[in-house]
XYZ file of C-alpha atoms in Angstrom:
520
model
C 13.316 28.104 3.534
C 14.056 27.412 7.115
C 13.455 23.637 6.373
C 15.895 23.642 3.543
C 18.472 25.552 5.541
C 18.031 23.167 8.394
C 18.633 20.083 6.088
C 21.530 21.566 4.403
C 23.386 22.293 7.766
C 22.557 18.581 8.775
C 24.100 17.528 5.358
C 27.150 19.635 6.175
C 27.347 18.169 9.839
C 27.213 14.500 8.280
C 29.934 15.391 5.924
C 32.222 16.996 8.471
C 31.645 13.745 10.744
C 32.718 11.563 7.941
C 35.807 13.963 7.235
C 36.799 14.042 11.113
C 36.753 10.165 10.786
C 38.781 10.126 7.599
C 35.781 8.119 6.096
C 35.047 10.136 2.879
C 36.733 7.406 1.038
C 33.525 5.452 0.406
C 31.949 8.340 -1.690
C 35.170 9.711 -3.119
C 36.312 6.469 -4.621
C 32.804 5.349 -5.906
C 32.460 4.815 -9.655
C 29.158 6.688 -9.459
C 30.563 9.830 -8.112
C 31.258 12.437 -11.020
C 34.882 13.534 -11.012
C 33.802 16.976 -9.968
C 32.170 15.681 -6.846
C 35.400 13.796 -6.124
C 37.460 16.699 -6.197
C 35.194 18.526 -3.878
C 34.999 15.719 -1.373
C 38.830 15.723 -1.517
C 38.926 19.500 -0.704
C 36.303 19.070 1.878
C 38.203 16.349 3.532
C 41.504 18.399 3.651
C 39.674 21.336 5.242
C 37.674 19.589 7.881
C 39.190 16.151 8.215
C 41.993 14.619 9.925
C 44.209 11.708 8.834
C 43.700 8.411 10.734
C 46.285 6.297 8.980
C 46.659 3.886 11.972
C 43.047 2.766 11.624
C 41.694 0.499 8.871
C 39.318 2.011 6.411
C 36.432 -0.122 7.891
C 37.184 1.101 11.298
C 37.108 4.600 10.242
C 33.848 4.146 8.474
C 32.335 2.371 11.399
C 33.303 5.028 13.913
C 31.715 7.864 11.584
C 28.534 5.809 11.298
C 28.247 5.106 14.865
C 28.742 8.871 15.725
C 25.818 9.845 13.490
C 23.224 7.816 15.170
C 20.795 4.828 14.714
C 19.709 5.388 11.146
C 23.440 5.476 9.990
C 24.317 2.496 12.110
C 21.443 0.769 10.424
C 23.099 1.630 7.151
C 26.446 0.291 8.453
C 24.699 -2.881 9.383
C 23.416 -3.470 5.917
C 26.862 -2.620 4.407
C 28.255 -5.410 6.782
C 26.702 -8.077 4.872
C 27.643 -6.716 1.273
C 31.184 -7.282 0.881
C 30.629 -7.246 -3.014
C 29.897 -3.522 -2.428
C 32.597 -2.481 0.412
C 34.946 -5.151 0.058
C 35.572 -8.088 2.807
C 37.950 -6.078 5.034
C 35.389 -3.163 5.409
C 32.367 -5.423 5.566
C 34.153 -7.348 8.612
C 35.012 -4.076 10.322
C 31.428 -2.867 9.806
C 30.193 -5.966 11.883
C 31.123 -4.419 15.064
C 28.088 -2.143 14.532
C 25.527 -5.094 15.200
C 25.377 -5.433 18.829
C 28.698 -4.049 20.300
C 27.600 -0.395 20.833
C 28.052 1.644 24.178
C 24.995 1.010 26.355
C 22.984 3.805 27.952
C 23.094 3.969 31.868
C 21.056 1.854 34.115
C 19.523 4.978 35.704
C 17.870 5.807 32.317
C 16.969 2.140 31.657
C 15.195 1.721 35.347
C 13.274 5.046 34.569
C 11.909 3.808 31.363
C 11.051 0.475 32.858
C 8.928 2.275 35.641
C 7.167 4.553 33.325
C 6.403 1.956 30.729
C 5.189 -0.918 33.282
C 3.653 1.433 35.551
C 5.592 0.160 38.588
C 9.353 -0.094 39.588
C 11.060 -3.090 37.728
C 11.538 -4.674 41.178
C 7.963 -5.259 41.298
C 7.792 -7.433 38.480
C 11.113 -8.929 38.134
C 12.677 -11.121 40.897
C 16.107 -9.900 39.576
C 17.382 -8.153 36.567
C 20.924 -7.470 35.702
C 22.085 -3.846 35.489
C 24.837 -4.467 32.826
C 23.139 -5.032 29.473
C 24.034 -8.256 27.540
C 23.602 -6.593 24.312
C 23.522 -2.848 23.042
C 22.470 -1.882 19.619
C 21.316 1.171 17.642
C 17.799 1.000 18.686
C 17.630 -0.773 22.141
C 19.599 -2.757 24.577
C 18.767 -6.010 26.347
C 18.875 -6.867 29.937
C 18.594 -10.430 31.422
C 16.264 -10.988 34.284
C 13.963 -13.506 36.050
C 10.437 -12.956 36.552
C 8.730 -13.051 39.860
C 7.379 -16.503 38.701
C 10.867 -17.710 38.231
C 11.041 -17.652 34.549
C 14.303 -16.534 32.683
C 13.738 -13.608 30.319
C 15.338 -10.897 28.179
C 14.021 -7.395 28.593
C 14.647 -5.112 25.593
C 14.398 -1.235 26.194
C 14.389 1.273 23.541
C 17.210 3.890 23.778
C 16.367 7.381 25.148
C 15.945 9.805 22.345
C 15.977 7.223 19.493
C 12.685 8.297 18.330
C 13.699 11.991 17.986
C 16.862 10.813 16.158
C 15.049 8.705 13.630
C 12.340 11.454 13.046
C 15.188 13.930 12.206
C 17.175 11.627 9.627
C 13.841 10.354 8.162
C 12.733 14.089 7.551
C 16.248 14.592 5.847
C 15.830 11.476 3.565
C 12.536 12.390 2.613
C 13.715 15.941 1.751
C 16.590 14.445 -0.305
C 14.275 12.104 -2.099
C 11.983 15.020 -2.909
C 14.966 16.984 -4.405
C 16.080 14.062 -6.350
C 12.897 13.215 -7.984
C 12.487 17.022 -9.109
C 15.938 17.743 -10.090
C 17.709 14.429 -11.263
C 16.909 13.005 -14.692
C 15.672 9.372 -14.073
C 15.330 9.480 -10.483
C 11.618 9.035 -10.499
C 11.946 5.479 -11.900
C 13.762 4.633 -8.450
C 10.696 6.067 -6.585
C 13.007 7.452 -3.680
C 9.915 9.112 -2.080
C 8.247 5.587 -1.962
C 11.399 4.057 -0.607
C 11.686 6.675 2.093
C 7.894 6.287 2.962
C 8.374 2.394 3.266
C 11.491 3.131 5.559
C 9.369 5.342 7.475
C 6.769 2.417 8.049
C 9.460 0.088 9.043
C 10.799 2.438 11.514
C 7.424 3.070 13.051
C 7.165 -0.597 13.747
C 10.540 -1.154 15.197
C 9.941 1.761 17.497
C 6.767 0.342 19.134
C 7.853 -2.776 20.736
C 4.213 -3.871 21.124
C 4.247 -4.226 17.595
C 7.356 -6.081 17.659
C 6.062 -8.350 20.146
C 2.979 -8.797 17.950
C 5.266 -9.774 15.013
C 7.348 -12.350 17.128
C 4.120 -13.851 18.279
C 2.917 -14.424 14.625
C 6.225 -15.861 13.636
C 6.238 -18.124 16.525
C 2.877 -19.428 15.671
C 4.158 -20.196 11.944
C 7.078 -22.334 13.464
C 5.629 -23.705 16.578
C 6.275 -27.320 15.326
C 9.049 -26.687 13.180
C 12.450 -28.829 13.677
C 14.751 -26.009 12.319
C 13.982 -22.772 14.413
C 12.980 -21.432 17.887
C 11.145 -18.213 18.114
C 10.819 -16.923 21.891
C 7.569 -16.556 23.458
C 6.449 -13.044 24.305
C 5.638 -12.086 27.979
C 2.646 -9.705 27.306
C 2.175 -8.713 30.834
C 5.814 -7.003 30.912
C 5.783 -5.615 27.567
C 4.943 -1.888 26.564
C 5.594 0.653 23.866
C 9.285 1.065 24.723
C 9.779 -2.372 26.813
C 9.480 -5.885 25.589
C 10.095 -8.996 27.845
C 10.617 -12.267 26.002
C 11.372 -15.751 26.801
C 15.327 -16.103 27.200
C 17.198 -18.156 24.726
C 20.522 -19.804 25.465
C 22.342 -20.539 22.098
C 25.652 -19.522 20.937
C 25.751 -16.309 18.629
C 26.048 -17.752 15.056
C 28.972 -15.254 14.305
C 31.117 -17.355 16.809
C 31.863 -19.991 14.236
C 34.718 -21.343 16.596
C 32.448 -21.624 19.603
C 29.907 -23.540 17.245
C 32.540 -25.942 16.298
C 33.817 -26.256 19.805
C 30.333 -27.284 20.933
C 30.217 -30.139 18.403
C 27.611 -28.242 16.018
C 27.974 -28.763 12.454
C 28.356 -25.226 10.902
C 27.562 -26.470 7.334
C 24.308 -27.909 8.507
C 23.532 -24.621 10.305
C 24.441 -22.620 7.130
C 22.106 -24.969 5.220
C 19.370 -24.212 7.806
C 19.599 -20.459 7.752
C 18.725 -20.537 4.079
C 16.049 -22.925 4.445
C 14.343 -21.213 7.318
C 14.263 -17.783 5.412
C 12.674 -19.482 2.476
C 10.031 -21.351 4.459
C 9.247 -17.687 5.831
C 9.129 -15.909 2.525
C 7.550 -18.662 0.247
C 5.604 -20.840 2.578
C 4.250 -18.101 5.006
C 4.596 -14.982 3.155
C 5.859 -13.235 6.296
C 9.456 -13.140 7.048
C 12.136 -11.698 9.510
C 13.761 -9.031 7.426
C 16.621 -8.442 9.578
C 18.464 -11.792 9.917
C 22.094 -10.542 10.326
C 24.426 -12.282 12.771
C 23.476 -10.143 15.624
C 20.005 -11.585 15.560
C 20.788 -15.333 15.078
C 21.922 -17.945 17.770
C 22.177 -21.533 17.422
C 20.736 -24.039 20.220
C 22.776 -27.068 21.343
C 20.630 -29.274 18.976
C 21.549 -26.977 16.163
C 18.383 -25.193 15.747
C 18.365 -21.486 14.969
C 17.148 -19.059 17.630
C 15.604 -15.717 16.195
C 15.588 -12.495 18.060
C 14.787 -8.798 17.228
C 11.441 -8.894 15.329
C 11.545 -5.043 14.702
C 11.515 -5.415 10.845
C 9.244 -7.738 9.281
C 8.366 -8.290 5.474
C 5.094 -9.550 3.984
C 4.869 -11.052 0.372
C 1.355 -11.652 -1.358
C 1.001 -14.980 -3.410
C 1.457 -13.274 -6.681
C 5.041 -11.869 -5.417
C 5.823 -15.468 -4.007
C 5.168 -16.818 -7.437
C 7.061 -14.133 -9.152
C 10.080 -14.948 -6.547
C 10.026 -18.814 -7.285
C 9.478 -18.663 -10.928
C 12.190 -16.062 -11.466
C 14.738 -17.865 -9.312
C 13.927 -21.188 -11.277
C 14.176 -19.537 -14.718
C 17.680 -18.104 -14.047
C 18.821 -21.550 -12.492
C 17.600 -23.449 -15.548
C 18.739 -20.917 -18.232
C 15.226 -20.428 -19.359
C 15.699 -16.689 -20.315
C 12.564 -16.341 -21.907
C 10.682 -17.412 -18.979
C 12.841 -15.144 -16.678
C 11.795 -12.196 -18.972
C 8.069 -13.283 -18.948
C 7.687 -13.398 -15.374
C 8.742 -9.769 -15.046
C 6.216 -8.650 -17.704
C 3.361 -10.593 -16.037
C 3.985 -9.111 -12.599
C 3.987 -5.488 -14.093
C 7.682 -4.830 -13.208
C 8.743 -3.921 -16.949
C 6.524 -1.484 -18.814
C 4.289 -3.498 -21.490
C 5.531 -1.380 -24.351
C 9.164 -2.744 -24.004
C 10.572 -5.760 -25.831
C 10.117 -9.085 -24.243
C 12.768 -10.393 -26.467
C 15.138 -7.634 -25.498
C 14.601 -8.177 -22.025
C 15.126 -11.954 -22.361
C 18.472 -11.082 -24.158
C 19.540 -9.004 -20.978
C 18.452 -11.837 -18.640
C 20.765 -14.051 -20.695
C 23.632 -11.722 -20.312
C 23.390 -11.932 -16.446
C 22.775 -15.461 -16.272
C 25.134 -17.128 -18.817
C 28.344 -16.024 -17.066
C 27.086 -17.784 -13.705
C 25.061 -20.592 -15.224
C 28.247 -22.818 -16.102
C 29.913 -22.157 -12.793
C 29.727 -24.568 -9.815
C 26.387 -23.982 -8.079
C 28.144 -23.386 -4.734
C 29.653 -20.228 -6.440
C 26.493 -18.813 -7.756
C 25.624 -15.675 -5.656
C 22.206 -14.488 -5.293
C 23.563 -11.290 -4.232
C 25.445 -11.061 -7.488
C 22.545 -12.106 -9.651
C 20.360 -9.654 -8.034
C 22.943 -6.798 -8.321
C 23.328 -7.450 -11.985
C 19.607 -7.717 -12.536
C 19.164 -4.155 -10.793
C 21.757 -2.776 -13.371
C 19.537 -3.484 -16.396
C 16.549 -1.898 -14.815
C 17.286 1.646 -16.180
C 17.425 0.506 -19.802
C 13.934 -1.217 -19.554
C 12.336 1.635 -17.466
C 11.891 -0.599 -14.615
C 10.616 1.179 -11.416
C 11.623 0.263 -7.916
C 9.284 -2.309 -6.210
C 9.257 -0.895 -2.718
C 7.345 -4.014 -1.584
C 10.502 -6.042 -2.736
C 13.035 -3.915 -0.913
C 13.016 -5.848 2.233
C 13.038 -9.190 0.297
C 15.967 -8.151 -1.585
C 17.948 -6.862 1.412
C 17.225 -10.029 3.538
C 18.181 -12.500 0.573
C 21.619 -10.943 0.504
C 21.887 -10.682 4.389
C 21.044 -14.344 4.603
C 23.582 -15.495 2.028
C 26.286 -13.459 3.582
C 25.450 -15.128 7.020
C 25.282 -18.631 5.397
C 28.610 -18.209 3.539
C 30.237 -16.692 6.797
C 29.719 -20.213 8.279
C 30.503 -22.256 5.220
C 32.172 -20.315 2.279
C 31.473 -23.370 0.051
C 27.826 -23.519 0.814
C 25.579 -24.338 -2.058
C 22.868 -21.819 -1.701
C 20.664 -23.419 -4.575
C 21.052 -27.060 -3.028
C 19.697 -25.641 0.228
C 16.995 -23.741 -1.398
C 15.617 -26.328 -3.773
C 13.685 -28.545 -1.420
C 11.805 -25.604 0.021
C 11.090 -24.129 -3.643
C 10.116 -27.324 -5.127
C 7.676 -28.224 -2.423
C 6.121 -24.672 -2.298
C 5.869 -24.827 -6.214
C 4.153 -28.193 -6.062
C 1.566 -26.861 -3.724
C 1.042 -23.200 -5.234
C 2.086 -23.493 -8.813
C 0.925 -26.790 -10.346
C -2.163 -27.842 -11.986
C -3.935 -28.917 -8.728
C -3.029 -25.608 -7.131
C -4.463 -23.566 -10.014
C -7.718 -25.920 -9.766
C -7.901 -25.187 -6.188
C -7.463 -21.443 -6.507
C -10.159 -21.495 -9.240
C -12.506 -23.324 -6.985
C -11.942 -20.953 -4.096
C -12.528 -18.004 -6.259
C -15.917 -19.506 -7.511
C -16.875 -20.083 -4.032
C -16.054 -16.609 -2.823
C -17.998 -15.092 -5.866
C -21.071 -17.410 -5.285
C -21.120 -16.488 -1.746
C -20.935 -12.927 -2.699
C -23.902 -12.965 -5.389
C -26.789 -12.561 -3.162
C -25.285 -9.297 -1.711
C -24.314 -8.104 -5.105
C -27.804 -8.556 -6.122
C -29.174 -6.718 -3.042
C -26.798 -3.804 -3.540
C -27.614 -3.307 -7.241
C -31.605 -3.665 -6.194
C -31.027 -0.842 -3.751
C -29.149 1.245 -6.403
C -32.075 0.851 -8.822
C -34.577 1.804 -6.040
C -32.515 4.855 -5.258
C -32.160 5.976 -8.760
C -35.865 5.584 -9.352
C -36.854 7.605 -6.308
C -34.392 10.402 -7.086
C -36.085 10.641 -10.619
C -32.995 10.224 -12.770
C -33.203 9.374 -16.481
C -31.809 6.025 -17.498
C -30.982 4.812 -20.855
C -32.585 1.788 -22.283
C -29.530 -0.129 -21.848
C -29.260 0.775 -18.080
C -32.998 -0.221 -17.656
C -32.411 -3.491 -19.276
C -29.358 -4.108 -16.901
C -31.302 -3.225 -13.821
C -34.158 -5.641 -14.855
C -31.594 -8.402 -15.067
C -30.296 -7.319 -11.760
C -34.009 -7.686 -10.261
C -33.988 -11.131 -11.622
C -30.878 -11.995 -9.569
C -32.526 -10.350 -6.483
C -35.126 -13.024 -6.441
C -32.568 -15.664 -6.257
C -33.875 -16.963 -2.844
C -36.885 -18.280 -4.571
C -35.184 -19.197 -7.994
C -31.350 -19.879 -7.960
C -30.379 -21.688 -11.247
C -27.152 -19.497 -11.677
C -26.139 -19.723 -8.060
C -26.613 -23.630 -7.932
C -24.769 -23.920 -11.231
C -21.839 -22.074 -9.758
C -21.985 -24.126 -6.682
C -21.974 -27.108 -8.630
C -18.807 -26.200 -10.792
C -17.071 -25.127 -7.605
C -17.721 -28.430 -5.833
C -16.736 -30.360 -8.814
C -13.465 -28.535 -9.234
C -12.740 -28.913 -5.238
C -13.424 -32.722 -5.802
C -10.900 -32.839 -8.557
C -8.468 -31.326 -6.592
C -8.932 -33.697 -3.452
C -9.149 -36.524 -5.684
């Protein structure tokens, strides 16, 4: 009861903050808000709000989200790359929430550095700038030079940020639980799982040692890549609330005019943004899931420079195949295949009609298929695909949330550099190269061979485990059926495989032939 009251009071405080900044319009004008709720919101705004007609709607919304803390600032950052949801003007105003927030005082930063590193920062840095070069919702960054003379950037968590996230995540979990229990159809969207996934992402973002490990893994993946630079980690000056990385010297990707003045081809950079994301997602199955403008810079040679590795995503091979096949099917107008890959992945319940789902895919794809490729928005395609999920009982796939969010963000960044960017032309070489390696006949032969090798390698242990089970069962005096006795007798034969291995050698031979077929 006390927990419910605390959350209700927090919701009231959130609503009052939006009203105070005259920012209730986003909920009040939404097509998804019932008429009765719109009237209630209007009345709430009249009682607790104040008119701020001198400010643009986006400015008012940004101010409200900024006052509400890091969780809501994150929401604003996501909306800043979704003009299809909030409109171009509001999206532009929300962009100031990326890395232009008020910094916390140097005295607090100095105390955190001393506590985390075990010594005053003057002992491990030859110099460190008191004024941060960037201040975001979770941390701020100070430029420094190490005692060895290396230029670095030092990221320091905001004081109290852990407590703020914990409070908001508890509220979100309470709302998710209430939604699943009381709102019809919400269980399909898995709000509890979504909040649990958010909790996991935040836990990683709030431990800078984990972020450092993520940066190190991504750097290994791109160590010889001509498209991107990932800074190296200084592990000796990294702790839970402090991370020190190699300093980068590029131009902020959002400063289009500065890029052009430096002689950098912004169209090539836009193409590179898309290509780098797809290399991460498809090739490596490990991607930077927060690729907004504030986390991207451009080196003088045009390469991307990535920072802020607090939110990362992983995709297994099955998901990557789904992603490649789904995009390919929509691009070629193969609606039947677009439907099949959803069923094969288990995203649509098996009792639904595949023909009806193919028809629904056609209803999404046909209006965009005949348009110029440069005008086809991945964000619009995904948004329309989500709209049909309720009809077919599709459940939210929490492991795809980061992928969906990042795809839309990347598209927004690329289009801000080049409004005429052809997303599909940029994506095609990466998708085709990956498909040749992982989806052709040779790829399936290689995978089959690998599976057979693994199976053959595990057979002796399986036999030993079954023999031990048989001995244990016999010792305990349990009665076995004739069929079980026959099965255990067969297992005993396998257990003698060290002396007689006809089956094992046959499997090795098959695997070897398949491997040779792949190599030749």
